[in-house]
Amino acid sequence: MLASLSGLSEYDIRRPMTPTATNLLGLVKHLAGGELGYLGDCVGRPAPVRLPWVEDGSIWDSADMWATAEQSREELVELYRTAWRHTDESIDRLPLDAPASVPWWPQERRATTFGSLLVRVTAETAHHAGHADIVRELIDGRGGADREDIGDTAWWDTYRARVQGAAERHR
């Protein structure tokens, strides 16, 4: 996730790139909060930091999905690293079948296990990493990690034209 921020300006990592306002720094902020909540608070290991958007309830208004003007890249990257460390400690200390409870889930589904939440967070991270690849490509054309393994710029231009041609013919 952090590689998606590399080489981009403060503006580019913050600006909304989709109709739903998806942005790179917001994805990092969201994943940090998710790890601290699911793999910390929900398994009886309170996060070492309090998240203002959780404390004031603005998370329910999507405040975890974007960086305020006052939140720096460094602050949110360090928050994500703090989440990694806390998650690593949870992995070291807890068995996969350790009980967990997710207070923001419906009452009948709140009881779960650390292992289930670990799978959930891993899947969510992969999901948002895909978003980050696409958002990064929209910003500066840099595709995923294997882009150059597949082809150079000319190859991708030809490929895109071929896909566009097929769409036009279908239309």
XYZ file of C-alpha atoms in Angstrom:
171
model
C 0.000 0.000 0.000
C 2.692 2.471 0.893
C 4.437 1.936 -2.451
C 1.383 3.474 -4.113
C 2.299 6.819 -2.502
C 5.883 6.760 -3.729
C 6.951 9.711 -5.845
C 3.583 11.461 -5.757
C 2.828 14.959 -4.506
C 0.791 15.672 -1.386
C -2.059 16.768 -3.623
C -2.009 13.628 -5.763
C -2.140 11.233 -2.807
C -5.140 13.118 -1.368
C -7.274 13.992 -4.363
C -10.423 11.984 -5.033
C -9.953 9.934 -8.190
C -13.345 8.226 -8.455
C -16.962 9.327 -8.100
C -16.871 7.865 -4.576
C -13.774 9.957 -3.715
C -11.295 7.047 -3.497
C -7.811 8.425 -2.867
C -4.476 6.871 -1.972
C -3.809 8.410 1.428
C -7.391 7.715 2.452
C -6.913 4.028 1.657
C -3.829 3.956 3.892
C -5.741 5.724 6.700
C -8.694 3.337 6.341
C -6.528 0.212 6.452
C -4.599 1.475 9.485
C -7.822 2.009 11.384
C -9.196 -1.345 10.287
C -6.146 -3.221 11.526
C -6.134 -1.392 14.845
C -9.816 -2.093 15.341
C -10.232 -5.644 14.107
C -6.843 -7.057 15.128
C -6.460 -5.003 18.281
C -9.580 -3.699 19.985
C -11.817 -6.592 18.862
C -9.422 -9.218 20.245
C -8.906 -7.595 23.647
C -5.706 -5.783 22.703
C -6.662 -2.097 22.652
C -4.894 -0.049 20.028
C -1.910 1.961 21.314
C -3.416 5.112 19.782
C -6.910 6.552 19.741
C -8.338 7.476 16.367
C -10.188 10.821 16.445
C -12.589 9.750 13.679
C -13.584 6.727 15.768
C -13.795 8.692 19.028
C -16.060 11.398 17.572
C -18.151 8.994 15.461
C -17.242 10.645 12.154
C -16.034 7.250 10.914
C -19.718 6.581 10.141
C -19.557 9.588 7.815
C -16.506 8.050 6.040
C -13.931 10.208 7.847
C -11.555 7.227 7.747
C -11.461 7.295 3.937
C -9.659 10.601 3.388
C -6.975 12.739 4.949
C -7.913 16.098 6.370
C -5.793 19.075 5.356
C -4.162 18.902 8.796
C -3.193 15.220 8.607
C 0.219 14.739 7.039
C 1.429 11.886 4.887
C 4.043 11.137 7.543
C 1.430 11.001 10.301
C -0.819 8.562 8.439
C 2.070 6.405 7.198
C 3.333 6.160 10.789
C -0.187 5.280 11.930
C -0.226 2.424 9.392
C 3.174 1.238 10.617
C 1.878 1.383 14.196
C -1.030 -0.781 13.087
C 1.393 -3.295 11.515
C 3.380 -3.529 14.740
C 0.261 -3.963 16.821
C -1.060 -6.620 14.415
C 2.280 -8.449 14.506
C 2.063 -8.510 18.314
C -1.476 -9.897 18.123
C -0.294 -12.609 15.729
C 2.569 -13.494 18.066
C 0.377 -13.588 21.192
C -2.969 -14.986 20.101
C -4.017 -18.361 18.723
C -6.214 -18.244 15.642
C -9.174 -19.536 17.664
C -8.891 -16.753 20.265
C -12.332 -15.228 20.832
C -13.102 -11.872 19.272
C -16.071 -9.540 19.313
C -16.826 -6.824 16.752
C -19.040 -4.219 18.475
C -20.079 -2.483 15.237
C -21.467 -5.702 13.725
C -25.068 -6.807 14.338
C -25.477 -8.417 17.758
C -26.086 -11.898 16.348
C -22.789 -11.827 14.377
C -20.441 -10.043 16.794
C -18.827 -13.157 18.262
C -16.016 -14.444 16.041
C -12.359 -15.463 16.268
C -9.015 -13.785 15.805
C -8.333 -16.067 12.825
C -11.542 -15.005 11.090
C -10.681 -11.345 11.607
C -7.125 -11.907 10.375
C -8.514 -13.392 7.152
C -10.965 -10.485 6.866
C -8.241 -7.848 7.258
C -5.932 -9.659 4.822
C -8.718 -9.787 2.231
C -9.597 -6.131 2.795
C -5.959 -5.127 2.401
C -5.726 -7.033 -0.894
C -8.998 -5.478 -2.028
C -7.801 -1.951 -1.315
C -4.341 -2.644 -2.773
C -6.144 -3.298 -6.047
C -7.943 0.006 -5.675
C -4.606 1.697 -5.021
C -3.116 0.214 -8.197
C -5.991 1.578 -10.263
C -5.983 4.989 -8.565
C -2.224 5.276 -9.048
C -2.633 4.409 -12.724
C -5.280 7.138 -13.053
C -2.898 9.668 -11.501
C 0.289 9.055 -13.453
C -0.174 5.990 -15.640
C 1.967 3.755 -13.432
C 0.364 0.342 -13.474
C 0.773 -2.539 -11.082
C 4.079 -4.063 -10.027
C 4.236 -6.417 -13.025
C 3.414 -3.794 -15.689
C 6.927 -3.714 -17.145
C 7.171 -7.511 -17.061
C 4.258 -7.653 -19.489
C 5.311 -4.927 -21.893
C 6.807 -1.509 -22.501
C 4.846 1.705 -23.146
C 4.433 0.921 -26.845
C 3.086 -2.557 -26.030
C 0.545 -1.099 -23.585
C -0.515 1.593 -26.079
C -1.140 -1.094 -28.717
C -2.950 -3.292 -26.213
C -5.188 -0.437 -25.041
C -6.016 0.458 -28.668
C -6.949 -3.190 -29.330
C -9.269 -3.268 -26.288
C -10.780 0.102 -27.266
C -11.312 -1.184 -30.820
C -13.175 -4.235 -29.551
C -15.420 -2.024 -27.407
C -16.123 0.270 -30.368
C -16.936 -2.661 -32.660
C -19.272 -4.117 -30.074
C -21.060 -0.802 -29.649
